[in-house]
Coordinates of C-alpha atoms and ligand atoms in Angstrom, one line a residue:
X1 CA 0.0 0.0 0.0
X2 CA 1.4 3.7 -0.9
X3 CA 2.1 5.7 2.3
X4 CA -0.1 8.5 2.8
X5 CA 1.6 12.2 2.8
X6 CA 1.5 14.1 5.7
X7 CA 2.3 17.8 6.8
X8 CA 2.1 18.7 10.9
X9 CA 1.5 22.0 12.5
X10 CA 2.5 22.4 16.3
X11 CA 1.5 25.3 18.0
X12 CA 3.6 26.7 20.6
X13 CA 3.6 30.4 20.6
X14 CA 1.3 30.9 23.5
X15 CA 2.6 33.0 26.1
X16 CA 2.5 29.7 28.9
X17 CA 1.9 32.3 31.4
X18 CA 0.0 29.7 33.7
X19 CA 3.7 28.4 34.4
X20 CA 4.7 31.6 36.0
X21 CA 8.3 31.0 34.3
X22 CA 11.0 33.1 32.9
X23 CA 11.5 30.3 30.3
X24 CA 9.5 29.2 27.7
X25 CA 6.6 27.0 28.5
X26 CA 7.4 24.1 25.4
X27 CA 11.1 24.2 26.7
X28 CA 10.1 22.7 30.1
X29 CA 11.4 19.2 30.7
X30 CA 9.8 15.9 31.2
X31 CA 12.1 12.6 31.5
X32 CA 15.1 15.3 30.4
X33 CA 13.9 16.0 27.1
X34 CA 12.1 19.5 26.7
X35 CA 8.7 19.3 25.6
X36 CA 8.8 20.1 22.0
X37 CA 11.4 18.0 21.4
X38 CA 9.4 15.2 22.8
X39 CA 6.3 15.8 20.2
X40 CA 8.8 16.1 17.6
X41 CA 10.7 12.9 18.0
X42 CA 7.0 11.2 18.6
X43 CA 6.0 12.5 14.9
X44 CA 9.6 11.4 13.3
X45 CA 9.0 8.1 14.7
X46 CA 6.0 7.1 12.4
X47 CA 7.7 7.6 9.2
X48 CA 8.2 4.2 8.6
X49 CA 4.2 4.4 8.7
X50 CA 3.2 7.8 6.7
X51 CA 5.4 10.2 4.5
X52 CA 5.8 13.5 6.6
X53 CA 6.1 16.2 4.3
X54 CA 6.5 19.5 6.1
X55 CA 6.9 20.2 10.0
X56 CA 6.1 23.5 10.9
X57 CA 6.4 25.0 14.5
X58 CA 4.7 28.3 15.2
X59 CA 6.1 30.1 17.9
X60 CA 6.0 33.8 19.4
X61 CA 8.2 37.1 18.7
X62 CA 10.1 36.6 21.9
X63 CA 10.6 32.7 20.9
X64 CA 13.8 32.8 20.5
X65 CA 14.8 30.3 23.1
X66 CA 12.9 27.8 21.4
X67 CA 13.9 28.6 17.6
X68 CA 17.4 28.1 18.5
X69 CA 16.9 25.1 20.4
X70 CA 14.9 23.2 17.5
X71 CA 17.5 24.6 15.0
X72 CA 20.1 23.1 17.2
X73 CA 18.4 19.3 17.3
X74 CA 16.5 18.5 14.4
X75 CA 17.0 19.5 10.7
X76 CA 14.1 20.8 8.2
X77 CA 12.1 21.9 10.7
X78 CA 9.9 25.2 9.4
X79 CA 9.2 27.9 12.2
X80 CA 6.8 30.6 11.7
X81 CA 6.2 33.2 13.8
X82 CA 2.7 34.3 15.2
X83 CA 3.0 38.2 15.9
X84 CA 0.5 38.9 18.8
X85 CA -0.8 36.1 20.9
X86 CA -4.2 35.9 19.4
X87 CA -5.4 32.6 20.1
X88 CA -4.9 28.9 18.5
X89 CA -7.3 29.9 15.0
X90 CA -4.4 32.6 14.5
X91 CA -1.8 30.6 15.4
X92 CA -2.4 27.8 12.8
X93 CA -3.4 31.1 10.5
X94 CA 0.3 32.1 10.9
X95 CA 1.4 29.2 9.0
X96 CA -1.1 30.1 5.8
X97 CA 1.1 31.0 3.6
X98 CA 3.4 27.7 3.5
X99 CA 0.5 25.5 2.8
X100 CA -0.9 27.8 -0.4
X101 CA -2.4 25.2 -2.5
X102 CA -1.4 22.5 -0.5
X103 CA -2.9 19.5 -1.9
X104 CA -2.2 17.0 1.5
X105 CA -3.7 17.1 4.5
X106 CA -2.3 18.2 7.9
X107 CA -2.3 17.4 11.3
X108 CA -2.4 20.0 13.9
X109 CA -0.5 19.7 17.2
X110 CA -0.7 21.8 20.4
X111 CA 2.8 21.8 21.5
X112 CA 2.6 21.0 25.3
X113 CA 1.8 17.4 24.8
X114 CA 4.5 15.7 26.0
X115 CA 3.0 12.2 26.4
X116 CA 1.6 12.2 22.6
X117 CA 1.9 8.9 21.6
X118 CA 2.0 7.2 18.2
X119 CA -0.8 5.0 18.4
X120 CA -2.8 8.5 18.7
X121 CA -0.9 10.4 16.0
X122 CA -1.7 7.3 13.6
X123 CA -5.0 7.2 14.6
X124 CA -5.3 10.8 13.4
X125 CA -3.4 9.5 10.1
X126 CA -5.9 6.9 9.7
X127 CA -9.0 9.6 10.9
X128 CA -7.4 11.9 7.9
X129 CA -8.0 9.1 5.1
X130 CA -12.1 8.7 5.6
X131 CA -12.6 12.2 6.6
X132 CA -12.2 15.8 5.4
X133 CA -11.8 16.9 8.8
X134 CA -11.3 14.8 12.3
X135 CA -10.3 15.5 15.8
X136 CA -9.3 13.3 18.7
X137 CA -11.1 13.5 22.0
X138 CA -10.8 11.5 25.2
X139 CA -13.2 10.6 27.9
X140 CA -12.2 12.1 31.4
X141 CA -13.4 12.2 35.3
X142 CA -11.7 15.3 35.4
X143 CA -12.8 17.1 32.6
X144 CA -12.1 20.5 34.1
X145 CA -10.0 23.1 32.0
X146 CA -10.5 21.0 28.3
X147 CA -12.6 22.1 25.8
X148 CA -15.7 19.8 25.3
X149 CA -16.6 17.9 23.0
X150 CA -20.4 18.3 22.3
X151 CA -22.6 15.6 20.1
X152 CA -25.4 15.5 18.6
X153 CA -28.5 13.4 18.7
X154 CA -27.1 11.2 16.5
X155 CA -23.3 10.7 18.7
X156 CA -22.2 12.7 15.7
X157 CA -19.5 15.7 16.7
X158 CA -20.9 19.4 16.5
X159 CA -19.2 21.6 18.6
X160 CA -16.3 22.5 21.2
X161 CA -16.9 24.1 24.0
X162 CA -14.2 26.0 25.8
X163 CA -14.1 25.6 30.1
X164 CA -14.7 29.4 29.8
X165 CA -17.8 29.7 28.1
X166 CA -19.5 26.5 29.0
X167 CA -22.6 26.4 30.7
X168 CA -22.8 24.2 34.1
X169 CA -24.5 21.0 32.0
X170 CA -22.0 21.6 29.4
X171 CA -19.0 21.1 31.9
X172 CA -20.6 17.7 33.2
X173 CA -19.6 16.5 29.5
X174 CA -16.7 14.6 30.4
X175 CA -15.5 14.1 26.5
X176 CA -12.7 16.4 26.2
X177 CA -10.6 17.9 22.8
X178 CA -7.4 16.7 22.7
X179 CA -6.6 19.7 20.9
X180 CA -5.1 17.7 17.9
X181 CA -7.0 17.4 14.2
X182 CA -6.3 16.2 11.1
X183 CA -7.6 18.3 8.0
X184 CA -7.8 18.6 4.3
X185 CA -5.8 21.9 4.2
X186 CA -7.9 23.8 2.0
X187 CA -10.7 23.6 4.3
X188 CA -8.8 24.2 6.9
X189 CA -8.0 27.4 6.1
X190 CA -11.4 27.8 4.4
X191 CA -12.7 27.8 8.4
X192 CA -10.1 29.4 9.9
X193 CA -11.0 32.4 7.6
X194 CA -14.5 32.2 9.3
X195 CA -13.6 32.3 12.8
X196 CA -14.6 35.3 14.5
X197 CA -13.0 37.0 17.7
X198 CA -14.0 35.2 20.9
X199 CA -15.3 38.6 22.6
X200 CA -14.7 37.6 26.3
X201 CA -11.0 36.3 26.2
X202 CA -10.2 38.7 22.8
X203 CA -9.2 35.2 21.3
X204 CA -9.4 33.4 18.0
X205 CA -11.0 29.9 18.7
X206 CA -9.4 27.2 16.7
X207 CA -11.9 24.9 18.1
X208 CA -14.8 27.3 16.5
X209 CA -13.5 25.3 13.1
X210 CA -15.5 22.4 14.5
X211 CA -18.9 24.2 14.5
X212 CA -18.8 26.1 11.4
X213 CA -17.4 22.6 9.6
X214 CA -20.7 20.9 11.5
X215 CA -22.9 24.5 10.3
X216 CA -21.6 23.2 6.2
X217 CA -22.9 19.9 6.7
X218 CA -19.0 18.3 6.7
X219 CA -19.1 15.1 8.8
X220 CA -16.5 15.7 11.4
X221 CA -14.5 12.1 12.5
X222 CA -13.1 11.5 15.8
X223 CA -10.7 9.0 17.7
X224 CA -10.6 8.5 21.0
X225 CA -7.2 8.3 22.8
X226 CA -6.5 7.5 26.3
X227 CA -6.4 10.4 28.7
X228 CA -2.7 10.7 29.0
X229 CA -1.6 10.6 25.5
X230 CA -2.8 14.0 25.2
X231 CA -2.0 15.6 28.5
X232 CA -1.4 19.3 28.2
X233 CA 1.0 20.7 30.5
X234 CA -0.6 24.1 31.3
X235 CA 1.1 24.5 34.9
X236 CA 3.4 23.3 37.1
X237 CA 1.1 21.0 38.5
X238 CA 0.5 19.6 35.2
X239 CA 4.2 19.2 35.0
X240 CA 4.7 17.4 37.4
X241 CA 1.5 14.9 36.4
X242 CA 3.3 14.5 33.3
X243 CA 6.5 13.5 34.6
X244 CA 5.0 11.0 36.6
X245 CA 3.3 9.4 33.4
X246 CA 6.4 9.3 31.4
X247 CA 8.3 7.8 34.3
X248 CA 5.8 5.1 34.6
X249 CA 5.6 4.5 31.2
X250 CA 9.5 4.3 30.9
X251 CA 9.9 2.1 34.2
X252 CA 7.3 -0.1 32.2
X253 CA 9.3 -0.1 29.2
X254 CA 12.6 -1.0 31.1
X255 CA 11.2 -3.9 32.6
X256 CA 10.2 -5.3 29.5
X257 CA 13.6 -5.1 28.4
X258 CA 14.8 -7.3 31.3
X259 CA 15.9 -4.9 33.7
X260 CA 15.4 -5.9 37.2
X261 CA 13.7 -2.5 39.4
X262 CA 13.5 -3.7 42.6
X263 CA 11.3 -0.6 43.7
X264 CA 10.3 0.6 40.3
X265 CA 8.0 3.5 41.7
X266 CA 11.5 5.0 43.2
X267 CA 13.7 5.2 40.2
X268 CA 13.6 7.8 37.6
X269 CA 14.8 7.7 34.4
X270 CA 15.4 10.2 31.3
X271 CA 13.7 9.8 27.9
X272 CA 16.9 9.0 26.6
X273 CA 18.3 6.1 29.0
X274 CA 20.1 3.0 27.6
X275 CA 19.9 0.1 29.6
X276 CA 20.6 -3.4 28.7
X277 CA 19.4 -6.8 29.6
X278 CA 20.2 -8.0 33.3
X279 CA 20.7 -4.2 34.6
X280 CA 19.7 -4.5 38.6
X281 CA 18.7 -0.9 39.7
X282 CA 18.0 -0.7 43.6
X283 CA 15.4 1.6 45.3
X284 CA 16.2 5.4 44.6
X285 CA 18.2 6.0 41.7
X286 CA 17.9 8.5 39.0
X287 CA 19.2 8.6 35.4
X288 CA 19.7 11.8 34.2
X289 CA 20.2 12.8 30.8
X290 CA 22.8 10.6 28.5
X291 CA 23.2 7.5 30.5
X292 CA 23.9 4.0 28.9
X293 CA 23.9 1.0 31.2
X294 CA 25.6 -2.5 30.0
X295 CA 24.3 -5.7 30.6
X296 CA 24.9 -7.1 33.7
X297 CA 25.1 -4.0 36.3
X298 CA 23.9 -3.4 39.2
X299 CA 23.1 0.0 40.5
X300 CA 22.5 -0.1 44.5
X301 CA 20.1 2.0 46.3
X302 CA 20.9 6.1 46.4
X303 CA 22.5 6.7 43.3
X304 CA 22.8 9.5 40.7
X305 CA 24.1 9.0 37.6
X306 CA 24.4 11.6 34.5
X307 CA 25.8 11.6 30.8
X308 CA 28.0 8.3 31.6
X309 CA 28.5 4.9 30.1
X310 CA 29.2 2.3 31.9
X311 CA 30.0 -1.0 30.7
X312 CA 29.2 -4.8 31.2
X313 CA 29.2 -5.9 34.7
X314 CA 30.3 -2.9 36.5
X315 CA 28.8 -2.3 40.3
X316 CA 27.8 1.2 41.4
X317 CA 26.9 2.3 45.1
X318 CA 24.8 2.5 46.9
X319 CA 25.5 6.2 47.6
X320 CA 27.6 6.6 44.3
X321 CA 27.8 9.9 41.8
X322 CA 28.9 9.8 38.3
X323 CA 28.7 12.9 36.4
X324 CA 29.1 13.8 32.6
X325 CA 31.7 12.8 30.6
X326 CA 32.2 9.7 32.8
X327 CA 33.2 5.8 31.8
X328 CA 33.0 2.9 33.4
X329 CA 34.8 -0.4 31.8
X330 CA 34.2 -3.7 32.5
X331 CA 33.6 -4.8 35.9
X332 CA 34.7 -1.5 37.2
X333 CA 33.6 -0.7 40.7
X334 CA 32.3 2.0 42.5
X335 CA 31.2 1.9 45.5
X336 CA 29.7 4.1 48.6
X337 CA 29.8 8.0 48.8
X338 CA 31.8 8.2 45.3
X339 CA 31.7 11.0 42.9
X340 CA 33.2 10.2 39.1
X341 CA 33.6 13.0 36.8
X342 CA 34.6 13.3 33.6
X343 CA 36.9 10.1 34.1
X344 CA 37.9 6.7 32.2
X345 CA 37.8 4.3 34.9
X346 CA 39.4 0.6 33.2
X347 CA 38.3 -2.6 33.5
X348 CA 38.2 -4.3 36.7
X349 CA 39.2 -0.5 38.4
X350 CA 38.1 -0.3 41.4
X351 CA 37.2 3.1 43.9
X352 CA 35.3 1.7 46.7
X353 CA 34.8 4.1 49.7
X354 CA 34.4 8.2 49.9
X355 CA 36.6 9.1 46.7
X356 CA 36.2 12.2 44.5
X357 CA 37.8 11.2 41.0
X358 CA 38.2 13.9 38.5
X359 CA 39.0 14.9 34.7
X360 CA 41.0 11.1 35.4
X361 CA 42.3 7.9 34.0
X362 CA 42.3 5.0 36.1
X363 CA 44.0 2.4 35.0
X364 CA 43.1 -1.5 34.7
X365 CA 42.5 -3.0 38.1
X366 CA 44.0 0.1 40.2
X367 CA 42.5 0.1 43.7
X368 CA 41.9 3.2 44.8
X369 CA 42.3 3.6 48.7
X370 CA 39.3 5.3 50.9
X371 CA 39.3 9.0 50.9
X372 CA 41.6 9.4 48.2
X373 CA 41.0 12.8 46.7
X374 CA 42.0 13.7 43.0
X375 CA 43.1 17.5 43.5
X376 CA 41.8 18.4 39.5
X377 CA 41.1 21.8 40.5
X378 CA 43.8 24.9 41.2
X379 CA 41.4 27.7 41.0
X380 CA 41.8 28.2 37.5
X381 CA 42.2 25.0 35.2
X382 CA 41.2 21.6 35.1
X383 CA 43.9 19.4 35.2
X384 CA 44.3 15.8 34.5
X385 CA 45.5 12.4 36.9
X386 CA 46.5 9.8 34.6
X387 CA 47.4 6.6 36.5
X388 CA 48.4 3.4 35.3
X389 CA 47.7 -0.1 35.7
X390 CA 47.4 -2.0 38.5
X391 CA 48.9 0.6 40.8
X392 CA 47.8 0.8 44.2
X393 CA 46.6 4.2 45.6
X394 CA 46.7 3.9 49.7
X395 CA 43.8 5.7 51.8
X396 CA 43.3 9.6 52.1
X397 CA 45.6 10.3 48.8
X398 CA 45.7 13.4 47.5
X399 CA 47.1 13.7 43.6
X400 CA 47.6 16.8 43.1
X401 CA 46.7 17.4 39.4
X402 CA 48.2 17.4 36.5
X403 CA 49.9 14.2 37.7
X404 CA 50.8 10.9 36.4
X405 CA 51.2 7.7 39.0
X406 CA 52.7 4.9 36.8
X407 CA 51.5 0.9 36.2
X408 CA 52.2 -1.2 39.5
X409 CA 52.8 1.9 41.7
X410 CA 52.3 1.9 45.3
X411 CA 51.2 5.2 47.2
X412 CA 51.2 5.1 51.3
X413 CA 48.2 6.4 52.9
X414 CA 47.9 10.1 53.9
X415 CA 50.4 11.3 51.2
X416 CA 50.1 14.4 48.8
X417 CA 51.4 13.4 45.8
X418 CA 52.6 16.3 43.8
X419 CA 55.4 15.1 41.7
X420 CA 55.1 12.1 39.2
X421 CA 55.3 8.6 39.9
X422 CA 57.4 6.4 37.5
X423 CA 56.3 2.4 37.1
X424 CA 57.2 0.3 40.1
X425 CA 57.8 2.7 42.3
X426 CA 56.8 3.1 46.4
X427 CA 55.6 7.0 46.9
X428 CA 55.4 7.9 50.8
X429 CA 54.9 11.6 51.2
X430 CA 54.2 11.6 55.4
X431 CA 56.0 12.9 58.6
X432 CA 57.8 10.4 60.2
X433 CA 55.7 9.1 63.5
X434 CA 56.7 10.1 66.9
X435 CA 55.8 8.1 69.8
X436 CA 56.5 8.7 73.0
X437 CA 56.2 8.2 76.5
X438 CA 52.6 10.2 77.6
X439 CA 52.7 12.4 80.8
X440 CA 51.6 10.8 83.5
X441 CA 48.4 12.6 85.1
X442 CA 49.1 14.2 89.0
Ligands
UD1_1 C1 -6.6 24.1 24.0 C2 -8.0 24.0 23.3 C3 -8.9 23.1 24.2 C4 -8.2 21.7 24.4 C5 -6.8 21.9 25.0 C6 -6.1 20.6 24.9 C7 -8.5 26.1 22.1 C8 -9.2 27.3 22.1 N1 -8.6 25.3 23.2 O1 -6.9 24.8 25.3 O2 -10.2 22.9 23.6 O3 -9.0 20.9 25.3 O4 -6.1 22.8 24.2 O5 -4.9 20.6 25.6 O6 -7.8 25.8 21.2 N2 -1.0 28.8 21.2 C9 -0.4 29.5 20.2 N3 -0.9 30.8 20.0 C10 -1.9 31.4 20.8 C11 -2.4 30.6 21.8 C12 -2.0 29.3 22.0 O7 0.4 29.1 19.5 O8 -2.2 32.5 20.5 C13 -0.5 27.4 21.4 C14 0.1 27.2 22.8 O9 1.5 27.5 22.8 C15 -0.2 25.7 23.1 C16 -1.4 25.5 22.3 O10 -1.5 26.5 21.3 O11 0.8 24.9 22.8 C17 -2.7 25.4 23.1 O12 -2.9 26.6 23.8 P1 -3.3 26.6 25.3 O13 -3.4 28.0 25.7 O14 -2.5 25.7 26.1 O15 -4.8 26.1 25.1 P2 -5.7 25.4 26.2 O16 -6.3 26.3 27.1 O17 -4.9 24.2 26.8
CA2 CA1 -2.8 23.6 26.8

């Protein structure tokens, strides 16, 4: 069967002001991953399904932010910008001009959807090839704040009806708009020329399309989606309810890879987490962004982990912190009140109790000592540790950075180490010990 074309609208140039934030409302995070770069990466997915033709995102004159971000991720993205915040009907209006004589039909996005799915944007695909014009609704107990979807007599869709001007029997509907369509584009814009000003919110309605289609007689389709799928983060609150979908969704996701969560309601992952078969993750551990897991780790309870790799069978924590730019070999260990950054640690290394490792290179099966303290910082640069393999670095080191400690190298406890280390070598850097004979008490 040929693949049917497709062109998608997301609109995200409303002014978000319900998130009482200095940064744009589309640029928020869930799982990591800003918002319209998760509705974006959901509509890429399907084109092994569809042919997507153009993407357009319409954003504000103060959208910036967002332009730059999008220009910085994803290629052949079309922005448009919507001049005065004038409601969704002139928001999808902004983009006019690209779809002049546009012969496919489009889909029309809100962009604060994180949890869009593809089952729903398919659905809306599949809506788009029986209908001229079709919309996706979902049933709700908490209804409050959607537009409504009204029927008719015949179940047939008629109207939308916005929180705002609904009357109180219109707000027990409990059908709401997902605020996502799929049009022919010419009568798309056919509508939207219709729409008047809303006169109470000084707002053009793109959910008014719905009526006047209904007032011409057009049969308007629908789909109904699950509740979540179309979620629209509004405020903080709804925020933080879509974070805790997307976790549960990705927790799901992980154990049906064969990752062992021993307290999956405690562990919380990014979008973008890699984790391969066998992983063990104890209670309370977070992923942040860039984090690939090979098979066989195990993560104990308490730990924080961020833009590392680590490979097959290492062991973090409990109580461990690896930060960007950190790698774990094979079998590497880390263990209890660690923090890793920016480091290579090699296979079979091993940094076991209260160590801060930084801008390092631990060599194959080094053993780290307790408390030993990479000094990477002077005040002004970085600077690097390089030490090599199978040295032995006794408790409460310091390595005073840039240094390089040899293969097979022994270091006492308590030294500062501020001068190399060749191969083979034993570095004490200590005051002798006195002992002697205590004052007796009168
Ligand atoms: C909208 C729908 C509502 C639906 C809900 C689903 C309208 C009038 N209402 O309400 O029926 O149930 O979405 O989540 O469409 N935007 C612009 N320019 C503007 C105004 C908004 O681009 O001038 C963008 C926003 O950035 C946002 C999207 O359109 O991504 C929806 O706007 P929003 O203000 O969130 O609409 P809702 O009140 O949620
Ligand atoms: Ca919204």
């Amino acid at each position: 069967m040929q693949k049917e074309t497709f062109s998608f609208i997301i609109l995200a140039a409303g002014k978000g002001t319900r998130m009482k934030s200095s940064n744009s409302k589309v640029l928020h995070k869930v799982a990591g991953e800003p918002i319209i770069s998760l509705i974006i990466n959901k509509i890429l997915s399907i084109k092994k399904k569809i042919l997507i033709d153009k993407i357009v995102v319409v954003l504000g004159r103060d959208s910036q932010d967002i332009k730059s971000f999008i220009e910085e991720i994803f290629k052949g993205i079309k922005i448009v910008i919507q001049h005065e915040q004038a409601g969704t009907a002139d928001a999808v209006l902004s983009a006019k001009k690209i779809f002049r004589n546009y012969k496919n039909k489009i889909i029309i996005l809100c962009g604060d959807t994180p949890l869009i799915s593809s089952k729903l944007l398919l659905n809306l695909t599949t809506l788009g090839a029986s209908f001229r014009l079709g919309l996706s609704g979902f049933k709700s107990l908490k209804p409050f704040g959607y537009g409504r979807i009204v029927l008719n007599s015949s179940k047939q869709v008629s109207s939308i009806i916005e929180e705002q001007n609904a009357s109180a029997s219109q707000k027990k509907i409990d059908l709401c708009n997902s605020g996502m369509y799929v049009s022919e584009s010419k009568l798309l814009f056919s509508l939207l020329s219709k729409v008047k000003f809303n006169t109470k919110k000084r707002e053009m309605y793109l959910t008014d399309i719905i009526y006047l289609a209904n007032k011409d007689n057009i049969e308007i389709g629908i789909t109904y989606n699950d509740e979540i799928d179309s979620l629209g983060v509004n405020n903080r609150e709804g925020l933080a309810m879509a974070e805790k979908e997307m976790q549960n969704i990705l927790r799901k996701k992980a154990m049906e890879k064969g990752v062992t969560l021993i307290a999956p309601e405690t562990v919380f992952f990014s979008k973008d987490t890699k984790l391969a078969r066998d992983v063990e993750i104890g209670p309370n551990v977070v992923f942040g962004p860039g984090v690939k897991i090979g098979e066989g780790v195990k993560i104990e309870a308490f730990c924080h982990l961020e833009g590392v790799t680590v490979k097959k069978h290492c062991t973090i924590g409990p109580f461990a912190r690896l930060r960007p730019g950190t790698v774990l070999e094979e079998s590497a260990k880390i263990g209890n009140f660690v923090e890793v950054k920016k480091s290579k640690i090699n296979k079979g290394a091993k940094v076991n109790h209260l160590s801060y490792v930084g801008d390092s290179d631990i060599g194959e099966k080094v053993n780290i000592g307790a408390g030993v303290i990479t000094c990477n910082y002077d005040g002004v640069n970085k600077n690097k540790t390089t030490i090599g393999k199978k040295s032995f670095i006794g408790s409460n080191v310091s390595l005073v950075a840039p240094i390089k400690v040899g293969s097979n190298a022994l270091i006492g406890a308590g030294s500062v180490i501020t001068k190399d280390i060749p191969n083979n070598m034993l570095a004490v850097e200590r005051n002798k010990q006195v002992t002697i004979k205590k004052r007796n008490k009168k």
